[in-house]
XYZ file of C-alpha atoms in Angstrom:
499
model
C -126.112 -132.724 304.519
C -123.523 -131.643 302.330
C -120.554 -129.859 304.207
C -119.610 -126.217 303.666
C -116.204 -125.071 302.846
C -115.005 -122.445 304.756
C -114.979 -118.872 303.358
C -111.100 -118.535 302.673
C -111.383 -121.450 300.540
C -114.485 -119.970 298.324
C -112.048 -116.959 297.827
C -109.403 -118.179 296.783
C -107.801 -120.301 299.391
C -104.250 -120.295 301.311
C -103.706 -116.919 299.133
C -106.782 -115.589 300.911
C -105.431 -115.335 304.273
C -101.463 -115.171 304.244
C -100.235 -116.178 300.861
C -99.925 -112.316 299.848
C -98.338 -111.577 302.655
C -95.993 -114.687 302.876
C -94.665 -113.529 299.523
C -94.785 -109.497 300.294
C -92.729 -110.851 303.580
C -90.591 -113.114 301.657
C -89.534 -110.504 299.215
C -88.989 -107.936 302.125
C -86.650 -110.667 303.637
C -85.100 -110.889 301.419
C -83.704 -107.560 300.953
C -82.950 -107.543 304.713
C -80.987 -110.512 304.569
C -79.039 -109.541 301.351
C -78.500 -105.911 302.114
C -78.312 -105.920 306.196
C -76.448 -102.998 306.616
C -77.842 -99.396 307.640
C -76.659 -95.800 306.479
C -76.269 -92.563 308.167
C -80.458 -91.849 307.959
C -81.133 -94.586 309.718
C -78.554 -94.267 312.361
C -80.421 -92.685 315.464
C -83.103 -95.645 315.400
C -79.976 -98.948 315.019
C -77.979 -97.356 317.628
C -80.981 -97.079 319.675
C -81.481 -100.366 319.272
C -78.261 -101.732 319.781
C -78.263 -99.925 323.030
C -81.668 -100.734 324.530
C -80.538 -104.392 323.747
C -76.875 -104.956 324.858
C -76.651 -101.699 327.567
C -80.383 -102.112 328.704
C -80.351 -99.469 331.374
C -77.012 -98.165 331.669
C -77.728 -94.912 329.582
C -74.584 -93.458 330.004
C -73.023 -95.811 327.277
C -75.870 -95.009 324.919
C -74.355 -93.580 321.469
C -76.855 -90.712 321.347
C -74.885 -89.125 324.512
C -71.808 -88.635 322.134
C -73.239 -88.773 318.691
C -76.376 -86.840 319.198
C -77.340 -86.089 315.289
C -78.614 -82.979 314.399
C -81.774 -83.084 316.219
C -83.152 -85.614 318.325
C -85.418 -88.315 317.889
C -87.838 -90.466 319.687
C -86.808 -93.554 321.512
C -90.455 -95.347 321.314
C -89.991 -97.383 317.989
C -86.785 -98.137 319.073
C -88.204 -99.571 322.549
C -90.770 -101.145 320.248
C -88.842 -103.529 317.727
C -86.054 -104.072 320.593
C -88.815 -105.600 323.458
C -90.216 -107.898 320.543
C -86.807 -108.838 319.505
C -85.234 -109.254 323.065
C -86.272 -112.869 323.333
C -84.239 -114.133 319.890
C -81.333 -111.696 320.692
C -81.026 -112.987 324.198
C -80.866 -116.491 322.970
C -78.811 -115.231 320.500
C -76.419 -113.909 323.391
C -76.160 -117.248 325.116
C -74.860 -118.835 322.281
C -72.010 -116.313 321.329
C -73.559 -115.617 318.129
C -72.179 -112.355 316.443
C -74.096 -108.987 317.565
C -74.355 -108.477 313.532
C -77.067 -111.300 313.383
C -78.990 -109.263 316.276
C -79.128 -106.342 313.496
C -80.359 -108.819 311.131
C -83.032 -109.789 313.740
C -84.614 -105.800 314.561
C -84.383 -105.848 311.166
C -87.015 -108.482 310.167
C -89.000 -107.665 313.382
C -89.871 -104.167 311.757
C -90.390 -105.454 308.470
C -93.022 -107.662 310.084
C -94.798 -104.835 312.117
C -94.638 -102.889 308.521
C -96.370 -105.617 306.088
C -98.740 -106.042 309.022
C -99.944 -103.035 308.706
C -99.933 -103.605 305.478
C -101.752 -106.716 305.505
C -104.663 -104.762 307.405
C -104.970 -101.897 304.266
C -105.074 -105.260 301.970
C -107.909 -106.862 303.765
C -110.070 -103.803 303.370
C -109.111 -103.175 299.510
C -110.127 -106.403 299.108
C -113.427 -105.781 300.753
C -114.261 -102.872 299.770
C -112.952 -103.284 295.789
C -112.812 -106.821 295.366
C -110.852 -110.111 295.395
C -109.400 -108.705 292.072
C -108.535 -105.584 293.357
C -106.459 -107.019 296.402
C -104.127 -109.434 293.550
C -103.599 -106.208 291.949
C -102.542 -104.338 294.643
C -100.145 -107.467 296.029
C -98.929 -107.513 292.813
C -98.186 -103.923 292.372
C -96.243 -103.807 295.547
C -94.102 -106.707 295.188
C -92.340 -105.707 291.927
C -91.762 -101.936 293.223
C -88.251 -101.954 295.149
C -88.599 -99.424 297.058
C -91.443 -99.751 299.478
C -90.416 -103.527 300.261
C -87.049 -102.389 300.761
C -87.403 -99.883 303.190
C -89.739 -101.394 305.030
C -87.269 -103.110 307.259
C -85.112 -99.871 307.565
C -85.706 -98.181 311.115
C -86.397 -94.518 309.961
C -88.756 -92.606 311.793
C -90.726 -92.794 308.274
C -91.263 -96.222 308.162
C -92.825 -96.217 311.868
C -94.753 -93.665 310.730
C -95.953 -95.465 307.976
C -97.102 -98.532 309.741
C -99.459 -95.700 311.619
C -100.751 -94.578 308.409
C -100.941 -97.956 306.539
C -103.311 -98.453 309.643
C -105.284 -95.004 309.230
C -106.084 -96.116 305.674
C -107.214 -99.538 306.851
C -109.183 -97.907 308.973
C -110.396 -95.205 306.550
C -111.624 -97.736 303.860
C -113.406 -99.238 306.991
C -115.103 -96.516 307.943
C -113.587 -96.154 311.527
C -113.178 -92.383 310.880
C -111.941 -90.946 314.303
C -110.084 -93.832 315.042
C -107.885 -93.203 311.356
C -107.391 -89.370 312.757
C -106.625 -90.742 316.011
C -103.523 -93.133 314.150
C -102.451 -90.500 312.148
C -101.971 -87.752 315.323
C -100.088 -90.646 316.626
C -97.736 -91.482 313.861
C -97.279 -87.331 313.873
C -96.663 -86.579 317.410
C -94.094 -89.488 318.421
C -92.349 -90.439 314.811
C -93.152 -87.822 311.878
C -94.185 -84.565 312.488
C -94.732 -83.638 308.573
C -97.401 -86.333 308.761
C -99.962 -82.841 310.217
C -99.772 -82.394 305.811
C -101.595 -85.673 305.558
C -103.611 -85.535 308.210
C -105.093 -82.325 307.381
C -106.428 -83.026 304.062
C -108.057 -86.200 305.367
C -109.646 -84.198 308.822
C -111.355 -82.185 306.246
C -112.193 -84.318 303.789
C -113.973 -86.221 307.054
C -115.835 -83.309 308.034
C -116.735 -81.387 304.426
C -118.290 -85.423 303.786
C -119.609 -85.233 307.589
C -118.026 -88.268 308.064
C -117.039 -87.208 311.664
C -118.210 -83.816 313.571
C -116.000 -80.804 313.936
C -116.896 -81.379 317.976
C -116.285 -84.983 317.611
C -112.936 -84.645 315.841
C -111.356 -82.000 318.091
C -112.664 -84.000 321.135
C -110.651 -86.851 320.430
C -108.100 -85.318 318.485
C -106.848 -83.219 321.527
C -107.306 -85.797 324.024
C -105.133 -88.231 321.615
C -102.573 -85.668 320.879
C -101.988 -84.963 324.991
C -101.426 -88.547 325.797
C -99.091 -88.536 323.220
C -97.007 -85.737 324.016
C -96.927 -86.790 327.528
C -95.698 -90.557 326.475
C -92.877 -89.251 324.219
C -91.814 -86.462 326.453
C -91.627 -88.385 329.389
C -89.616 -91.645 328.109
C -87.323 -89.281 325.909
C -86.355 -87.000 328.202
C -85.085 -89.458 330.477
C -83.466 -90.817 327.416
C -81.678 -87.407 326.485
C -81.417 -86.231 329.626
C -83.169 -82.770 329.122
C -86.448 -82.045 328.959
C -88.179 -82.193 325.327
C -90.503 -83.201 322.482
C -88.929 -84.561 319.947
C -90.659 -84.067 316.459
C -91.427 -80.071 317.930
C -87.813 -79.305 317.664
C -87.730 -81.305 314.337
C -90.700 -79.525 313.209
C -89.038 -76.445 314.270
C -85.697 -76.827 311.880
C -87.123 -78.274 309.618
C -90.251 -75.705 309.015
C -89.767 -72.771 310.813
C -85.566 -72.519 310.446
C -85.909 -74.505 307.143
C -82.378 -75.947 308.021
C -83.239 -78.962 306.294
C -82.702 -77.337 302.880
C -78.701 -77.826 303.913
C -78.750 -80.797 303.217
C -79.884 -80.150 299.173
C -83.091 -78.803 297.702
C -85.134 -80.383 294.605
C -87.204 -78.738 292.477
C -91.042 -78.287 293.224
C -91.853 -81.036 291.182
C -89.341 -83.480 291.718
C -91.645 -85.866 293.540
C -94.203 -85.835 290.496
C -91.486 -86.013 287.666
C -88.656 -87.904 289.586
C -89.327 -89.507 292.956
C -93.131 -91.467 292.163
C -92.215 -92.768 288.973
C -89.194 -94.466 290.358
C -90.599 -95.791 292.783
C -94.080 -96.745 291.738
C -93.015 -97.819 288.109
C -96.048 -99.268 286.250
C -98.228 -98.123 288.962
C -97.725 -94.326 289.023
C -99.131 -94.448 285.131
C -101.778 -96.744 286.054
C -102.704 -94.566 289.861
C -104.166 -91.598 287.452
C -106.145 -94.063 285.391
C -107.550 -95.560 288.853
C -109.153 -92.082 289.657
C -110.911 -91.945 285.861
C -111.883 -95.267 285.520
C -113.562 -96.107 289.513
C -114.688 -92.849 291.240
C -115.195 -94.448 294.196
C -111.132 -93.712 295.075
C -111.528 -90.317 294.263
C -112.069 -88.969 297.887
C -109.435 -91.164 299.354
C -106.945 -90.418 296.459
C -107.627 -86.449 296.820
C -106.209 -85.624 300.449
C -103.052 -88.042 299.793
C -102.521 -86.315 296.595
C -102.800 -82.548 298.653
C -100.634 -84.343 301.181
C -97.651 -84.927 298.616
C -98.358 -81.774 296.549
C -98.046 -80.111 300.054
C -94.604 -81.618 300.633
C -93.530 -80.388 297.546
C -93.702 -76.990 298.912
C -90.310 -78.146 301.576
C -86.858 -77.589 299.556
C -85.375 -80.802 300.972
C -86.921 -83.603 298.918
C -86.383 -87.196 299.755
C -88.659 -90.413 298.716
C -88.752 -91.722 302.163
C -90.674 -88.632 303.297
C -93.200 -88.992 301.001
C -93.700 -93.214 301.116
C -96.752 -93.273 303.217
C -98.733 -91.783 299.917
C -97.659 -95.036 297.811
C -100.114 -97.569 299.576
C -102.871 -95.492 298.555
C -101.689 -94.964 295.297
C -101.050 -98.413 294.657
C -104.922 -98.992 295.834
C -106.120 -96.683 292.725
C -103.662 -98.111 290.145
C -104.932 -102.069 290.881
C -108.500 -100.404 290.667
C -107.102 -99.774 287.123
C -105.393 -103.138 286.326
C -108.138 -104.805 287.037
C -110.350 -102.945 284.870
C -108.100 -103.970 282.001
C -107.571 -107.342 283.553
C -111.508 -107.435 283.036
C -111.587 -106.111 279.714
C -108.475 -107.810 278.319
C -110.691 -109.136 275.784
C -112.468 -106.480 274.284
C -111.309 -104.112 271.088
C -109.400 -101.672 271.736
C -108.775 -102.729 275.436
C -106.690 -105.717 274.622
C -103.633 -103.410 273.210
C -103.671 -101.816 276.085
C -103.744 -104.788 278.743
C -100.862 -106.084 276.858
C -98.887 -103.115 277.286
C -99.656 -103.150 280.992
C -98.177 -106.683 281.123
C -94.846 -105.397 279.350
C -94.584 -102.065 281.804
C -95.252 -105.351 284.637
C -91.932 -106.766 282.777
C -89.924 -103.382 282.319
C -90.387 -102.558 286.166
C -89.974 -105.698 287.327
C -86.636 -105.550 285.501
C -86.173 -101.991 286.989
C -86.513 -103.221 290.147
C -83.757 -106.189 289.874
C -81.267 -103.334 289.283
C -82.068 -100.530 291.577
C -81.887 -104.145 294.111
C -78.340 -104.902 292.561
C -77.602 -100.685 293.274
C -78.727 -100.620 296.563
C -76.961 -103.966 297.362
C -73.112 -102.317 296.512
C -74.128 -98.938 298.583
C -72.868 -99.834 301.715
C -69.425 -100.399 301.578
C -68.475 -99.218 305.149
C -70.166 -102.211 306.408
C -68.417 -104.564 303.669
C -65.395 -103.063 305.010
C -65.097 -103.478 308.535
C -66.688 -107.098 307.777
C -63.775 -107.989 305.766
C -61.330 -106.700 308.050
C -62.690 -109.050 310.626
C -62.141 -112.211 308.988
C -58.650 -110.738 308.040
C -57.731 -110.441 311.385
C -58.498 -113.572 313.544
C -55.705 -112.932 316.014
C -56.167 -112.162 319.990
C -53.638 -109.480 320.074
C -55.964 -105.899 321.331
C -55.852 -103.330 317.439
C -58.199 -100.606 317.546
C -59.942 -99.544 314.340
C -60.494 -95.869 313.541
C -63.679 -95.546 311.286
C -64.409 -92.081 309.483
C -67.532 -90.113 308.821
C -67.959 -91.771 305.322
C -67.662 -95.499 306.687
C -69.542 -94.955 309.132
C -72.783 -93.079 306.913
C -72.082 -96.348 304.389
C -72.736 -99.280 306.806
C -71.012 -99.274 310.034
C -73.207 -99.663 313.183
C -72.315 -100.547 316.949
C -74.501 -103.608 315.213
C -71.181 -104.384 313.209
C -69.001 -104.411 315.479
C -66.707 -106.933 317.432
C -66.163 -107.895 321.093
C -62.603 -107.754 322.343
C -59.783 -107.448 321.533
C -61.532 -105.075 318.593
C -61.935 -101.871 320.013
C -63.222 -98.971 317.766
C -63.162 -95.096 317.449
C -65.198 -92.803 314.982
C -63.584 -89.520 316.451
C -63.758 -86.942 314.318
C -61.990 -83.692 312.816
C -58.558 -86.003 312.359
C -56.571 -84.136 309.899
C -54.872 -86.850 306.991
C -51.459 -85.896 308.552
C -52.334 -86.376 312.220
C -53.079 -90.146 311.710
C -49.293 -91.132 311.644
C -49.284 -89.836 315.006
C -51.796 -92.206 316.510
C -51.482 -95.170 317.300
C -54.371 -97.093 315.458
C -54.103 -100.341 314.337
C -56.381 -99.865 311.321
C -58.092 -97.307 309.188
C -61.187 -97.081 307.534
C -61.597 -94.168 305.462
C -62.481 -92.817 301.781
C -58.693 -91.634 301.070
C -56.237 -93.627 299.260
C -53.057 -93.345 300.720
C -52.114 -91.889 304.705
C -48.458 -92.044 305.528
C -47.318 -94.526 308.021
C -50.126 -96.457 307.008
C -49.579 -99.507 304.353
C -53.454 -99.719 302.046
C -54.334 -103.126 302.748
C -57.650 -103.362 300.578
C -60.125 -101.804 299.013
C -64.010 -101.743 298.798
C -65.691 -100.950 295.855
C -69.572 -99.159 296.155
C -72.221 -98.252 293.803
C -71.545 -95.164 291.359
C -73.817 -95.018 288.915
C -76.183 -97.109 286.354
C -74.780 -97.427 282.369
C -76.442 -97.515 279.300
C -75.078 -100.180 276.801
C -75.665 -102.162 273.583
C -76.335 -105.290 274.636
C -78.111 -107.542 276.614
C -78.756 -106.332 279.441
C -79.225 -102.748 278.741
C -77.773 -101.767 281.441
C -74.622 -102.537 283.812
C -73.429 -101.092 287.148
C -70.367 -99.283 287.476
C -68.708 -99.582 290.928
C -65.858 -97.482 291.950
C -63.162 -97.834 295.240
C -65.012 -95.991 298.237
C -63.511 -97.042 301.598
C -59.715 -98.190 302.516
C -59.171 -100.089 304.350
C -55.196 -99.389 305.735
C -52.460 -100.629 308.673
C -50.416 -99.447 310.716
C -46.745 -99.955 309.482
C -45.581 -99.835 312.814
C -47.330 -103.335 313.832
C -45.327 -105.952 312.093
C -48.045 -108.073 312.959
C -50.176 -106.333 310.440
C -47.630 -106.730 307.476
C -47.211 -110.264 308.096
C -51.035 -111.034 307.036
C -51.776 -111.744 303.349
C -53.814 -108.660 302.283
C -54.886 -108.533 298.789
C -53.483 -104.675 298.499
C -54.845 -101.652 296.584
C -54.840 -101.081 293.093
């Protein structure tokens, strides 16, 4: 009797089970690894981190206590990625290896729980559209930059979007109350905006009578309650007052509308400005998803309301709006591989090829918005050139501005003794001859009594030219680094200056 081979093999083989996401992981390491340092959004969670690691329960040295941000955030992701990453950073510990290795670490742990979740939305395209549909939708995903690359980035978006990567999985499944029950989760502890998604897709559940209205408040309510009891109880002993975290972000954000000082867009700047970059060939191809294969239409619809919803808040940002691109992407391979199919055909053949070349163009795209990203953190370059600088034992204490700090720096970054650090703040330019710091790291050129010792340069902006390529990146000075002229120690090293 002849013997069987086993189903992943009929479909395609190794690819069938973790190819995609070996390669979806590989590329998402690889921004991690190249680009390892964090900026001022993403502060709250890497501090958090850092502390829950290296200060375990000794609160009181927590950064939040004397940088508390503008409004607080939940410590559950952060407990999250730092208990699955304990075991490496422990080891990690015992061998003396630098702390910025442990950042590296909670890094690629999150990126994991994100393309899991990820994984779980691919499995059900792929059963619910096809084998076809899935390669498209791999494919789609790894030459866009900006989904890969933030999913390692500990923003409360991106642990909100491992919850909704889920609710779609579960959506496409069929498990209706359990994708409300994900979503209320990913909105009560991590994202409170996520209620804009979640509404669209309650009612789309109960206009289709997918779920009940009794049914859907039932465990709705019950879901939200254990959640606000989880996240109020382990973040108020974490801030030390009593609260719920997303409320009071849902309160300046919404009610105050405080987050508009921090810039407003336009009401369409997510349709015109923030999609296309970030989807590239996909955003084109997403619209012709929804004429060509109506059976996306009524998952496309609510995460369409959700973003045209969004649209409505004056602060704009792409990361607040990622958790609609998965979905997207699902429509848009539901195109490709109706052209894929039809490649052949009159008329269809033109416009497969010109699908391959917008594959090409963003692909390209990609590459440089990778190179951009890559020079836009030069705080972290900084301070990680000043350590190799200085190799001696004598104690110097670096002072580390607003700007180096937003553009890299992390307690991740820094050094055991004798580095010490300070990020006070409100230090006027003249006031710094006065102290006694060994170093400075700041965005001004020259201090007095301080000699500049180097300079970083950072991403400005992207320029059109002639040639081949079309385009180059121009990189200006951002962060100084200077020394004290007082420590004669500090003169006597080689620096290569400022120009």
């Amino acid at each position: 009797m002849p013997r069987t081979k086993p189903a992943t093999a009929r479909n395609g083989g190794w690819l069938a089970g973790w190819g995609w996401d070996l390669l979806l992981g590989s590329i998402a390491a690889f921004y991690a690894v190249m680009a390892p340092y964090t900026k001022v959004e993403e502060s709250f969670n890497v501090q958090a981190m850092h502390d829950i690691l290296y200060h375990t329960y000794h609160i009181e040295k927590y950064d939040h206590l004397e940088f508390p941000g503008v409004v607080p955030r939940t410590f559950i992701g952060a407990f999250v990625i730092s208990i699955l990453s304990s075991p490496a950073v422990f080891v990690m510990r015992l061998l003396d290896v630098p702390k910025f290795y442990s950042l590296v670490t909670v890094r690629l742990l999150l990126s994991c729980v994100t393309l899991l979740s990820l994984r779980l939305l691919r499995v059900q395209v792929k059963k619910k559209f096809g084998h076809q549909a899935e390669v498209f939708f791999v494919l789609l995903t790894a030459i866009q930059f900006h989904l890969l690359f933030y999913s390692s980035r500990p923003l409360p978006n991106i642990f909100a979007l491992a919850l909704v990567n889920l609710a779609y999985s579960l959506w496409f499944k069929g498990s209706n109350l359990c994708t409300l029950q994900a979503l209320i989760v990913a909105g009560v502890v991590f994202r409170c905006d996520i209620i804009l998604l979640l509404g669209p897709i309650g009612l789309t559940l109960l206009l289709s009578r997918s779920v009940s209205l009794l049914e859907a408040v039932k465990y709705c309510v019950s879901t939200a309650l254990i959640c606000i009891g989880v996240t109020v109880l382990i973040d108020s002993i974490m801030w030390r007052r009593i609260l719920w975290p997303e409320f009071e972000v849902l309160w300046f954000n919404s009610v105050l509308n405080r987050s508009s000082e921090w810039g407003t867009h336009s009401i369409h700047w997510y349709f015109t400005s923030a999609l296309p970059r970030s989807m590239l060939v996909a955003y084109p191809l997403c619209m012709v998803g929804v004429l060509l294969d109506r059976r996306i239409v009524p998952y496309m619809l609510p995460v369409f309301l959700f973003v045209v919803l969004y649209s409505k808040l004056p602060h704009k940002e792409l990361r607040f709006i990622i958790g609609s691109i998965p979905m997207f992407n699902v429509s848009a391979s539901l195109a490709a591989s109706r052209l894929y199919n039809n490649r052949k055909k009159a008329g269809w053949n033109l416009l497969y090829i010109l699908m391959l070349g917008a594959f090409l163009v963003s692909l390209g795209y990609s590459a440089v918005t990778f190179m951009a990203s890559y020079n836009n953190y030069p705080g972290g370059y900084a301070l990680k050139a000043l350590h190799e600088a200085d190799s001696s034992v004598k104690e110097k204490m670096v002072h580390i501005d607003a700007f180096t700090a937003m553009s890299g720096v992390s307690r991740f970054c820094e050094n055991e003794y004798p580095w010490r650090y300070s990020k006070e703040e409100e230090i006027s330019i003249e006031e710094f001859q006065e102290r006694n710091f060994t170093y400075l790291l700041n965005e001004h050129h020259s201090i007095s009594g301080y000699k500049c010792l180097f300079t970083v340069d950072g991403f400005s902006r992207v320029k059109l030219q002639p040639r081949i390529p079309p385009l180059s990146l121009v990189k200006e000075p951002k962060v100084f680094a200077h020394g004290n002229m007082r420590d004669p120690d500090v003169l006597s090293l080689n620096w290569p200056g400022c120009p």
